[in-house]
Coordinates of C-alpha atoms and ligand atoms in Angstrom, one line a residue:
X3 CA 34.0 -4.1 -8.6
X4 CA 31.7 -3.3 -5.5
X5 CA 28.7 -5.6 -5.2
X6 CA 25.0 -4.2 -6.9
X7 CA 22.1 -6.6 -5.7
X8 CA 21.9 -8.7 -2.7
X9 CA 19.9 -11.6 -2.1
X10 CA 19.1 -14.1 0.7
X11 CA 19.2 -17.9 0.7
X12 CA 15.4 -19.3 0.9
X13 CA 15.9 -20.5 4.5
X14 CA 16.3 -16.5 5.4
X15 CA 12.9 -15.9 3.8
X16 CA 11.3 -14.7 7.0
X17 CA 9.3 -16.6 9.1
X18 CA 7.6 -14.4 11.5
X19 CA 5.3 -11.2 10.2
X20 CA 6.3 -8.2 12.5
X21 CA 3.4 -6.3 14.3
X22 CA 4.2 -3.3 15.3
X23 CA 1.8 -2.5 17.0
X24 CA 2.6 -4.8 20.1
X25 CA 5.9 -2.5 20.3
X26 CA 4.2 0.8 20.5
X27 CA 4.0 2.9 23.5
X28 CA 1.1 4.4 22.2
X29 CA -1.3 2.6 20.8
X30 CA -3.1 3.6 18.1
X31 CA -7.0 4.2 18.8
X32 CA -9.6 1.4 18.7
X33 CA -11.2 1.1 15.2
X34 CA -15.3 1.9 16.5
X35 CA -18.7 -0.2 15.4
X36 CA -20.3 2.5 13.2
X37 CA -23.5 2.1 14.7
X38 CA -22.7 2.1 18.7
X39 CA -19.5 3.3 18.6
X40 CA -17.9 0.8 20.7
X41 CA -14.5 -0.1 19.9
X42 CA -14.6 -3.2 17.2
X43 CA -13.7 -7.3 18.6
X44 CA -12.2 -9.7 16.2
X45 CA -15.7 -10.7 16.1
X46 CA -17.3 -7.7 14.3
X47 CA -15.4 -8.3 11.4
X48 CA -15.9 -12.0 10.7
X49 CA -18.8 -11.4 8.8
X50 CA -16.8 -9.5 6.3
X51 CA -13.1 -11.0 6.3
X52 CA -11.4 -14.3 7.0
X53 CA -11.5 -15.1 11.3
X54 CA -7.5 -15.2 10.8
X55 CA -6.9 -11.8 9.7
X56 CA -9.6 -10.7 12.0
X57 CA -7.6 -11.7 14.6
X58 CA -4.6 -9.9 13.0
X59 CA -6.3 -6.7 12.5
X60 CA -6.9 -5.9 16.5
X61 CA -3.9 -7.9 17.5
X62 CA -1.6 -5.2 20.2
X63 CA 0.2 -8.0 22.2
X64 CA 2.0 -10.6 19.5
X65 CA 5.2 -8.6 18.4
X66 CA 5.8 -11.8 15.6
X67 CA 3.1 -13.5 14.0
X68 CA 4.3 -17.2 12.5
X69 CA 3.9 -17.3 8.7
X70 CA 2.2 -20.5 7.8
X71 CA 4.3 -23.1 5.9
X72 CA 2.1 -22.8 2.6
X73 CA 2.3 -19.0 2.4
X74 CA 6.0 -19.4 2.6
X75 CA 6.7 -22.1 0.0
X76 CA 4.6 -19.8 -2.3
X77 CA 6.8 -16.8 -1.0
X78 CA 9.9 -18.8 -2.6
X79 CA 8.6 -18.7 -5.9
X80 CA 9.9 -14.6 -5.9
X81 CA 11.2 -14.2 -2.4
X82 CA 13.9 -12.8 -1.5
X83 CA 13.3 -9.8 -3.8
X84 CA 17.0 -8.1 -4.9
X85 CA 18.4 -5.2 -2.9
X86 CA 19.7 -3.1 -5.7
X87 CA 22.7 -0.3 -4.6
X88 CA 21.7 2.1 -7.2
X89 CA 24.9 3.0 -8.2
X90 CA 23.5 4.8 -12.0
X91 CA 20.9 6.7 -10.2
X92 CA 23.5 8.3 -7.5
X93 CA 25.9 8.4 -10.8
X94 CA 23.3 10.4 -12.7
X95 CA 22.6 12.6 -9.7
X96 CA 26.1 13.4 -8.6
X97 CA 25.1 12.6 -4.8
X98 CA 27.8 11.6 -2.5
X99 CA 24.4 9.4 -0.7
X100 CA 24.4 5.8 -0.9
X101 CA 21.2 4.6 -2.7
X102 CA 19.8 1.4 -2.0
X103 CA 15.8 -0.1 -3.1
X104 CA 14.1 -2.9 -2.3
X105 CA 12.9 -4.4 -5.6
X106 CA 9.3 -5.6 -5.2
X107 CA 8.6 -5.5 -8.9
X108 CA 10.6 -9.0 -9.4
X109 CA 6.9 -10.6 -7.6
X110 CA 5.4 -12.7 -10.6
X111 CA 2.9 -10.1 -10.8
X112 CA 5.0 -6.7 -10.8
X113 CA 4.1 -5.8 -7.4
X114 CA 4.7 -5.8 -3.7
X115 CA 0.7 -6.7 -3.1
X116 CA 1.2 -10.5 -3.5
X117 CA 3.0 -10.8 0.0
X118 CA -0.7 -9.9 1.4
X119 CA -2.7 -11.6 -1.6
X120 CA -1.2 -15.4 -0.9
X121 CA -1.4 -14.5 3.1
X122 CA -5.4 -13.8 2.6
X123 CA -6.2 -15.9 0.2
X124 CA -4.4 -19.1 2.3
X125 CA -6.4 -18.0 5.2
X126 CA -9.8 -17.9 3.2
X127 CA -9.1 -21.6 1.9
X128 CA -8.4 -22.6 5.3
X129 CA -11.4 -21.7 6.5
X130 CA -13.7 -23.6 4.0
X131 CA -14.7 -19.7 1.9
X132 CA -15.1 -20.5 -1.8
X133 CA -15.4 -17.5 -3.1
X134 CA -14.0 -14.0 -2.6
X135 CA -14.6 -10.4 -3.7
X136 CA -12.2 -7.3 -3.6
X137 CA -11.3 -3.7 -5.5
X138 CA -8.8 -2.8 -7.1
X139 CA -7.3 0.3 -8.2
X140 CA -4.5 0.8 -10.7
X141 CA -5.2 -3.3 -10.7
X142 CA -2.0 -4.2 -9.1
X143 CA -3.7 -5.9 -5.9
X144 CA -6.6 -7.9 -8.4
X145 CA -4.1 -8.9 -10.4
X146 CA -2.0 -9.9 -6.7
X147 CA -5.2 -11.3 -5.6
X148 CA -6.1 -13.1 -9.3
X149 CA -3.0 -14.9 -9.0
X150 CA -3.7 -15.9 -5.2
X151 CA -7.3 -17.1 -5.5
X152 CA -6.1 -19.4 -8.5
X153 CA -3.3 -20.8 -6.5
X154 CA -5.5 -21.7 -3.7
X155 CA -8.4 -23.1 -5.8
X156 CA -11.0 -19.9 -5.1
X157 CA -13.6 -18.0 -7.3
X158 CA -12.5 -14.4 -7.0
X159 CA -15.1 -10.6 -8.6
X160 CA -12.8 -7.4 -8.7
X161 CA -14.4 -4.2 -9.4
X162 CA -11.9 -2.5 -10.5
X163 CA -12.1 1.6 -10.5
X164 CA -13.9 3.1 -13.1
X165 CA -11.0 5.1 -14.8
X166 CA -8.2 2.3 -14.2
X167 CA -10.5 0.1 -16.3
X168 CA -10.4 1.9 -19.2
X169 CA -6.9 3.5 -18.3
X170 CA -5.3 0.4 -17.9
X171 CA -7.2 -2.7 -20.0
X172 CA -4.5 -4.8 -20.0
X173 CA -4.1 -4.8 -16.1
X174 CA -7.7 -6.2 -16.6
X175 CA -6.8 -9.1 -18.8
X176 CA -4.0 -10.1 -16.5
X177 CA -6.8 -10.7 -13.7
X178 CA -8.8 -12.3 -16.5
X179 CA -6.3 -14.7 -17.5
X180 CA -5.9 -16.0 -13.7
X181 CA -9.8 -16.6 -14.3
X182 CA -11.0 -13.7 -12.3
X183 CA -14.3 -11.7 -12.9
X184 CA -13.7 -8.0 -13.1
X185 CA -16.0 -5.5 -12.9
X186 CA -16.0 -1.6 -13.4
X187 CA -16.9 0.0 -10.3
X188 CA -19.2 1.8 -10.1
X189 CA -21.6 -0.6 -11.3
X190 CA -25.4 -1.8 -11.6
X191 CA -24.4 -4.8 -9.5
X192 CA -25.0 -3.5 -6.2
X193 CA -26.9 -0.9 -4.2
X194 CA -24.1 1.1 -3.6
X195 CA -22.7 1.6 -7.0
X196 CA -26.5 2.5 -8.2
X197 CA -26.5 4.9 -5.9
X198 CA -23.6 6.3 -7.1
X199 CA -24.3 6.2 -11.0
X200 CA -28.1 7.4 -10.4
X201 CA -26.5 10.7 -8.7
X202 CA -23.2 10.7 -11.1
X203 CA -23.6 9.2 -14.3
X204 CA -20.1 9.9 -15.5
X205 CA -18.3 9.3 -11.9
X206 CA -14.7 7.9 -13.2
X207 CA -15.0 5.7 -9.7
X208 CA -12.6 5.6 -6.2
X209 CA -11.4 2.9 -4.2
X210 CA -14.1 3.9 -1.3
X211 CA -16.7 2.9 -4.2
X212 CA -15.1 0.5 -5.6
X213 CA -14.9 -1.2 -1.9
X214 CA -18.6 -0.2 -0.9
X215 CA -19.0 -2.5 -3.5
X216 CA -17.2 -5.4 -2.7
X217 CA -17.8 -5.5 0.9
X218 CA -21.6 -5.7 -0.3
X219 CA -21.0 -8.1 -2.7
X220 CA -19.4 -10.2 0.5
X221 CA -21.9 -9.3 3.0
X222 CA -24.7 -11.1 0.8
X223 CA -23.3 -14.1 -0.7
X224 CA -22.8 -17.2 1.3
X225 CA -19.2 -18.0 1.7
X226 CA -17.7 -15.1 0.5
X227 CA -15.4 -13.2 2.3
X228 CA -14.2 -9.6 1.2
X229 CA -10.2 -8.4 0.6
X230 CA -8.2 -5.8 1.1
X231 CA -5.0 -4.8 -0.4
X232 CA -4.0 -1.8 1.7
X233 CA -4.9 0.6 4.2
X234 CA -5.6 -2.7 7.0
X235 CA -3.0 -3.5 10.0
X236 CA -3.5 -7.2 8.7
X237 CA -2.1 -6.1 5.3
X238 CA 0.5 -3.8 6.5
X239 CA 1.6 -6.7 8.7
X240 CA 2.0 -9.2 5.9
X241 CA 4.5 -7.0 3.7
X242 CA 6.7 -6.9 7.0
X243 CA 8.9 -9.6 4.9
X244 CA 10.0 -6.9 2.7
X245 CA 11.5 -4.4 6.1
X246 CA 12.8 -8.3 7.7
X247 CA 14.7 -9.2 4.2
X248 CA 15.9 -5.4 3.5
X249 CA 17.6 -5.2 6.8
X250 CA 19.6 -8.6 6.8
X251 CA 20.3 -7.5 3.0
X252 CA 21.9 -4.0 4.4
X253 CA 23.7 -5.9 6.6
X254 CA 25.2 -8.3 3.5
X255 CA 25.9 -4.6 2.0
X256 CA 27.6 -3.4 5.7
X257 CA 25.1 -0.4 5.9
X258 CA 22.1 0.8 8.0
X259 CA 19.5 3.2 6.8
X260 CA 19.9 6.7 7.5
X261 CA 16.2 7.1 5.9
X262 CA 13.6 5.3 4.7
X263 CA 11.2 6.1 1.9
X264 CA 7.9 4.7 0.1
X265 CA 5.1 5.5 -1.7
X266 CA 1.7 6.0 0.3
X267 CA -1.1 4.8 -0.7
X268 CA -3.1 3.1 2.5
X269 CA 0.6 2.8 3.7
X270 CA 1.5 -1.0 3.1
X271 CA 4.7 -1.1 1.2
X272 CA 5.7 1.7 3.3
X273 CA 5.0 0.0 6.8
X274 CA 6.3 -3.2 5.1
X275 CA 9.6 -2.0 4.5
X276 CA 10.1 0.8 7.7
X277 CA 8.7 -0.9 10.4
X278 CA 11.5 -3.5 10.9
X279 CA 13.8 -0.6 11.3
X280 CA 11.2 1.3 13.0
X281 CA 11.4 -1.4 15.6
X282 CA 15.0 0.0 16.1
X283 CA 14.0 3.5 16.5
X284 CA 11.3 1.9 19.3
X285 CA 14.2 0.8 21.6
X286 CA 16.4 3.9 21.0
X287 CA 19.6 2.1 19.5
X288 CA 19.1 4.0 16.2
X289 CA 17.6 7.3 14.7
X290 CA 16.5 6.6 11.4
X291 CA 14.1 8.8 9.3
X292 CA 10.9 7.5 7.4
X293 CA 9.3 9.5 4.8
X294 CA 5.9 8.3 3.1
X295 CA 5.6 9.7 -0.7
X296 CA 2.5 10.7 -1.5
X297 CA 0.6 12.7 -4.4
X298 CA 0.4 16.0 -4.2
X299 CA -3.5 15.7 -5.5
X300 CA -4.5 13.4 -2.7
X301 CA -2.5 14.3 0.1
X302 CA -4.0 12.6 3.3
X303 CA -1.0 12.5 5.4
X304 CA 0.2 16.5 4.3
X305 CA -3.3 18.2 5.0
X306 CA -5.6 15.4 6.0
X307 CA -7.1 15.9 9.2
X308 CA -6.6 13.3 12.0
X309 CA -10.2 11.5 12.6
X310 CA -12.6 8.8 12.8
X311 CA -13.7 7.9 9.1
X312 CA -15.3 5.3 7.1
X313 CA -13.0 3.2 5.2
X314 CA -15.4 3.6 1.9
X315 CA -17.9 5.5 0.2
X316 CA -21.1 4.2 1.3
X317 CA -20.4 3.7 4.9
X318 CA -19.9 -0.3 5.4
X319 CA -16.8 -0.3 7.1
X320 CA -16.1 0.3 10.5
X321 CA -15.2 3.6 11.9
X322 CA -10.7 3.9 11.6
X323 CA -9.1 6.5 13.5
X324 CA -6.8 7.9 10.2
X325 CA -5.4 10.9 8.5
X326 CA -8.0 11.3 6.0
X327 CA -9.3 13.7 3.6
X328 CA -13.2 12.2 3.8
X329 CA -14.5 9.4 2.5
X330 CA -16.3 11.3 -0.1
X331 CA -13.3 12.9 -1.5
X332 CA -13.3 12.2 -5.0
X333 CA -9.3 12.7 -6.2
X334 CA -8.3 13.8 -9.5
X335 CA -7.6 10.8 -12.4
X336 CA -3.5 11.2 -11.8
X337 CA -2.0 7.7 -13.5
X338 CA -0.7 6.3 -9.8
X339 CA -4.3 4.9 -9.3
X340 CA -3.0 2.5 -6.6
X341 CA -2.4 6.2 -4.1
X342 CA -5.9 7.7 -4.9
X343 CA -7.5 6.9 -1.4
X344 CA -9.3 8.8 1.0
X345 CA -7.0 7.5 3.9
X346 CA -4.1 6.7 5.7
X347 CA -4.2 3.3 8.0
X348 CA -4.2 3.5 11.1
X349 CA -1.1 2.5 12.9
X350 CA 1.1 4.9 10.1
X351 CA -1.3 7.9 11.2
X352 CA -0.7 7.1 14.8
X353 CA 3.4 7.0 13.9
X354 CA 3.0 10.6 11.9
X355 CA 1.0 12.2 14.9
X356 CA 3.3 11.2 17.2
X357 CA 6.2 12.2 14.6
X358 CA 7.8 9.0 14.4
X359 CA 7.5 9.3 10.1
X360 CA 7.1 12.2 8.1
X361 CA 5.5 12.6 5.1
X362 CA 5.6 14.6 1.8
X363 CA 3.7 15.1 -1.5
X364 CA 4.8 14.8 -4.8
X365 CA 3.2 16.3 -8.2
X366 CA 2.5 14.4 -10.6
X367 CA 5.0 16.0 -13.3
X368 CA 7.8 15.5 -10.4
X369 CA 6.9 11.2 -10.3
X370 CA 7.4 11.3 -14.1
X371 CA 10.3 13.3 -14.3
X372 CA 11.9 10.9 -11.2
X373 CA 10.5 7.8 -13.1
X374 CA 12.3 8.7 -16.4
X375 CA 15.5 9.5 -14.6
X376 CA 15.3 6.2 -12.7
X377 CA 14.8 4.5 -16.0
X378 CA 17.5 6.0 -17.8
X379 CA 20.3 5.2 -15.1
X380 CA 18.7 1.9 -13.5
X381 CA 17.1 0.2 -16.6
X382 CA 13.9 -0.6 -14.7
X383 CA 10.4 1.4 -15.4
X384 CA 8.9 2.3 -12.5
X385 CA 5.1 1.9 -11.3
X386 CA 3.8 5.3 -11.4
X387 CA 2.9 5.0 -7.7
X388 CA 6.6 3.8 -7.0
X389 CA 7.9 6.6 -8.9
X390 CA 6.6 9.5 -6.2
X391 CA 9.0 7.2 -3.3
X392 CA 11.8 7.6 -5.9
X393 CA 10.9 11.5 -6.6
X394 CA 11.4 11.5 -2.6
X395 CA 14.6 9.9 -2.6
X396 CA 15.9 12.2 -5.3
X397 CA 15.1 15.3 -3.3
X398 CA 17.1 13.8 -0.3
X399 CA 19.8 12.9 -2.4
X400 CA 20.3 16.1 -4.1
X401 CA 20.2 17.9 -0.3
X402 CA 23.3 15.2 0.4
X403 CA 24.7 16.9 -2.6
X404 CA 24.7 20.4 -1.3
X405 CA 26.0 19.5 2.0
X406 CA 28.2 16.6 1.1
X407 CA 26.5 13.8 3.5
X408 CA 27.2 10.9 2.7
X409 CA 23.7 9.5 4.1
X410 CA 22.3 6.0 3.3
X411 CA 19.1 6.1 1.5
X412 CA 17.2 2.9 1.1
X413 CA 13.1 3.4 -0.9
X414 CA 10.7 0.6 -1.7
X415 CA 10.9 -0.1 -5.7
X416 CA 6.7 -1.5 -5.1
X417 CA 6.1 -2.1 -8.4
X418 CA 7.4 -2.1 -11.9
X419 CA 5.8 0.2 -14.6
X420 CA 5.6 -2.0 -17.8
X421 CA 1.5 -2.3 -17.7
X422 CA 1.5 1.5 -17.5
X423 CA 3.2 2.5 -20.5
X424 CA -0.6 4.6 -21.9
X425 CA 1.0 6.6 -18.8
X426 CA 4.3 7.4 -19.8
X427 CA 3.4 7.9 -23.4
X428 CA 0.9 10.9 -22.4
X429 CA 4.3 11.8 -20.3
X430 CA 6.1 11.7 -23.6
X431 CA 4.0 14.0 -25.5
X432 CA 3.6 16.4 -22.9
X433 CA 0.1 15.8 -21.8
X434 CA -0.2 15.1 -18.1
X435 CA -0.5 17.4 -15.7
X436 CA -0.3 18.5 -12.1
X437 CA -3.6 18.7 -10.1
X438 CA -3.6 21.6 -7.4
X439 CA -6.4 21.6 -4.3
X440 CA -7.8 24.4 -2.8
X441 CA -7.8 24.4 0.9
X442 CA -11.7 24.9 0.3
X443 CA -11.8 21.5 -1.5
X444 CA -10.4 19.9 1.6
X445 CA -12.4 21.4 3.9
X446 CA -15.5 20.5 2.4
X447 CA -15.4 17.0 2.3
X448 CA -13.6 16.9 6.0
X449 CA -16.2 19.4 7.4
X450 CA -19.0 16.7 6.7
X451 CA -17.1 14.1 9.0
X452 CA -18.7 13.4 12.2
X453 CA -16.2 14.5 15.4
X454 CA -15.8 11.3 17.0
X455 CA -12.7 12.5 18.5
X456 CA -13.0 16.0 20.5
Ligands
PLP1044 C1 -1.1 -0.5 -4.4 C2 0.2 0.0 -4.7 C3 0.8 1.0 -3.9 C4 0.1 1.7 -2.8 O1 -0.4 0.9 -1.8 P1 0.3 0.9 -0.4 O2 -0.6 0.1 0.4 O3 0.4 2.3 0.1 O4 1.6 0.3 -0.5 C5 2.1 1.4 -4.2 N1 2.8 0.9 -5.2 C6 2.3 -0.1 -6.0 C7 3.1 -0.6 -7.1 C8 1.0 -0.5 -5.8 O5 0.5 -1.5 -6.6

C-alpha cells in the first residue's frame, strides 16, 4: 500500500520564518504615513503593535527570521501538521493528478491562524503589554488568538464581525471559554463603530470595521497593543512553517509541486504555504505555479485595482500599496467570513502584478459543492474559506483529466469546517446562493480612493 500522510519528527519543526521579501528583486512599495505620506519606519507602528513584529513588518534584508524557543515548544503541541496524498479525492475525480494538502485543521483550534497567534502573543508578553485587542471574522483567528493570549498569561477584546456573531455563536463561546471578551463589531464602544451604526443601523459589520475598532481600542488604553491575523507581512511571515514542513514532507513523498493553491483571504495561509517554493521559482531551478482562491463576491485579486489603501474602515491604519476593492466595500454575507476583506497584502499583490501567482474566484455554490465532494472521499469537513482552495484544485485536476497530465497538485487544508455546520445545513436545503457584482459596484468604492500611485 502507498503511503497517505507524512509527518516530520519535532526536531524538523522549522526553526527559521522565511521572508520573502529579502529574496525579491522587486520589492514591494513602502507602506506610507497617512498623514505625510512618507514611507512608514518600524517606529510608526509601535504605538499600535508589538516593537518585534514592527520590526518584522518592514524587514527587506533578513531572508530567515529565528523562531524563538517558546513559540516553538508551543508549535510542538500540533506541529508538524499531516501532508495528506488525497488519494479518495483523485479517486472520486478520475484525475490522473497527484493530490497532496497540507492539513492545518489538526491546530488545537481548527486552523492555520495559531502559527501567527502564539508568534504575536509571545512577542506582546515579552515586551511587558498586558493586554491585547484584535477582530475577528468567521472567528478562527479570536479563537487562534483566545488560545494564545491564555497561554501567555494576557487579557485579550475581539470584536468579532457583526454577521459572524450571530452566524457562528459557537465560534464565540470557543473564544469565551479561553477567557476572552468578544464583542460584536460594530459597536457602541468606540468612535468608529458609532459612526458606523448612527449612519447604518443594521450594517451586518466587515473586518475594516471590525479593525477600526480594535486598533482604537489599542490606541487608547495603556499597554495594549492591537493584532492582526492576516493581510500583514509579519503574519504572512509566521505561517512560513507550513511552506518549510510541506516541502521536506514532498520530499518524504518523492514529489515537487507542479502548482500550488490556497484560499485568499489577506493572503496568509497562501504565502505560508507557496513562498518556500516560491523561493525556488526566485533562483530559476523550478517553475511552479501558485494560484490564490478567492470568492467570487469579493474578488480583490481578479478585479481589484492595484493601489494605496487603508487597511480598515475608518482610516487608522497606514496607507498599503494592495490589490484592493476600497476600504469601504462592504461584501455580501457569503459563510467564508474569514475571505470577506477589502484587500490583498502587500508582498502577494506585488507577486500577482509582477505575475509570479495567479489568482481566481470561486462562487459560493462551487466552494460547497467542492467541500461536499472533499468530505465524501477525504472524511474531513472543510472550513468554508478552505473549501474555495479545494474548488481550485478540483478545476486543475479535472483539466489533468482531459489532457492526461499527470501534474502534482499540493492546496492548503486551512481550516476544518466542524464550527460551520449552520453553513452546510443552509447548503443542504438549498438555501445559499451566489452573489454577482456589477462592474459599477467596484467602481464606486475604488473611484473614491485617493491616487497615490500615478
Ligand atoms: C482566516 C482564514 C482564512 C483566510 O485568511 P488568510 O490570511 O488569507 O489565510 C482562510 N482559511 C481559514 C480557515 C481561515 O481561518
Amino acid at each position: 500500500m502507498e503511503q497517505k500522510r507524512y509527518l516530520l519528527p519535532e526536531s524538523e519543526i522549522p526553526t527559521h520564518w522565511y521572508n520573502i521579501v529579502a529574496e525579491l528583486k522587486n520589492k514591494p512599495l513602502p507602506p506610507l504615513n497617512p498623514q505625510t505620506k512618507k514611507p512608514l519606519s518600524p517606529e510608526d507602528l509601535y504605538p499600535i503593535f508589538a516593537k518585534a513584529v514592527s520590526q518584522q513588518e518592514l524587514d527587506s534584508t533578513h531572508a530567515w527570521i529565528e523562531i524563538p524557543e517558546k513559540v516553538r515548544e508551543m508549535y510542538r503541541n500540533y506541529r508538524s501538521t499531516p501532508l495528506v496524498r488525497a488519494y479518495g479525492l483523485e479517486k472520486a475525480l478520475g484525475t490522473p493528478a497527484h493530490i497532496y494538502f497540507k492539513n492545518e485543521s489538526v491546530s488545537p483550534v481548527g486552523s492555520h491562524k495559531l502559527n501567527s497567534a502564539i508568534a504575536q502573543a509571545y512577542y506582546c508578553k515579552q515586551e511587558g503589554i498586558t493586554n491585547i485587542t484584535t477582530e475577528t471574522g468567521a472567528g478562527q483567528w479570536g479563537a487562534a488568538l483566545s488560545y494564545a493570549a491564555k497561554a501567555f498569561d494576557l487579557e485579550l477584546a475581539v470584536y468579532m464581525v457583526k454577521v459572524s456573531y450571530h452566524q457562528k455563536p459557537y465560534r464565540r463561546s470557543i473564544m469565551q471559554t479561553y477567557g476572552a471578551q468578544v464583542i460584536a463589531s460594530p459597536s457602541m464602544s468606540t468612535k468608529a463603530g458609532r459612526k458606523i451604526l448612527t449612519e447604518h443601523p443594521n450594517y451586518q459589520g466587515s473586518l475594516g470595521t471590525a479593525i477600526s475598532e480594535a486598533v482604537e481600542l489599542a490606541m487608547s488604553t495603556p499597554n495594549c497593543k492591537y493584532t492582526l491575523g492576516s493581510v500583514l507581512n509579519h503574519v504572512t511571515l509566521h505561517q512560513t512553517v507550513i511552506g518549510q514542513e510541506a516541502e521536506k514532507q514532498m520530499a518524504l513523498a518523492g514529489e515537487y509541486p507542479d502548482i500550488v493553491i490556497a484560499c485568499f483571504g489577506g493572503g496568509s495561509n497562501f504565502g505560508g504555504i507557496s513562498f518556500p517554493f516560491m523561493r525556488h521559482n526566485i533562483s530559476g531551478e523550478k517553475n511552479t505555479r501558485f494560484i490564490a482562491a478567492e470568492p467570487s463576491s469579493c474578488p480583490k485579486l481578479t478585479r481589484g485595482v492595484f493601489q494605496y489603501d487603508f487597511g480598515d474602515e475608518a482610516g487608522y491604519t497606514p496607507l498599503l500599496p494592495m490589490f484592493t476593492l476600497g476600504h469601504n466595500f462592504a461584501p455580501a454575507n457569503i459563510h467564508a467570513g474569514g475571505l470577506r476583506y477589502h484587500g490583498a497584502g502587500v508582498i502577494v499583490s506585488q507577486l500577482l502584478k509582477d505575475k509570479m501567482m495567479e489568482g481566481v474566484d470561486i462562487p459560493q455554490l462551487e466552494a460547497f459543492d467542492a467541500a461536499k465532494i472533499f468530505a465524501e472521499s477525504e472524511g474531513i469537513i472543510p472550513a468554508p474559506e478552505s473549501s474555495h482552495a479545494i474548488a481550485a484544485t478540483i478545476r486543475e485536476a479535472l483539466k489533468c483529466k482531459e489532457t492526461g497530465e499527470e501534474k502534482v497538485i499540493l492546496f492548503c487544508l486551512s481550516g476544518h469546517g466542524l464550527i460551520d455546520m449552520t453553513a452546510y445545513e443552509q447548503y443542504l436545503a438549498g438555501d445559499l446562493m451566489n452573489y454577482s457584482l456589477s462592474d459599477e459596484e467596484i467602481e464606486k468604492n475604488v473611484s473614491e480612493l485617493e491616487k497615490i500611485i500615478k
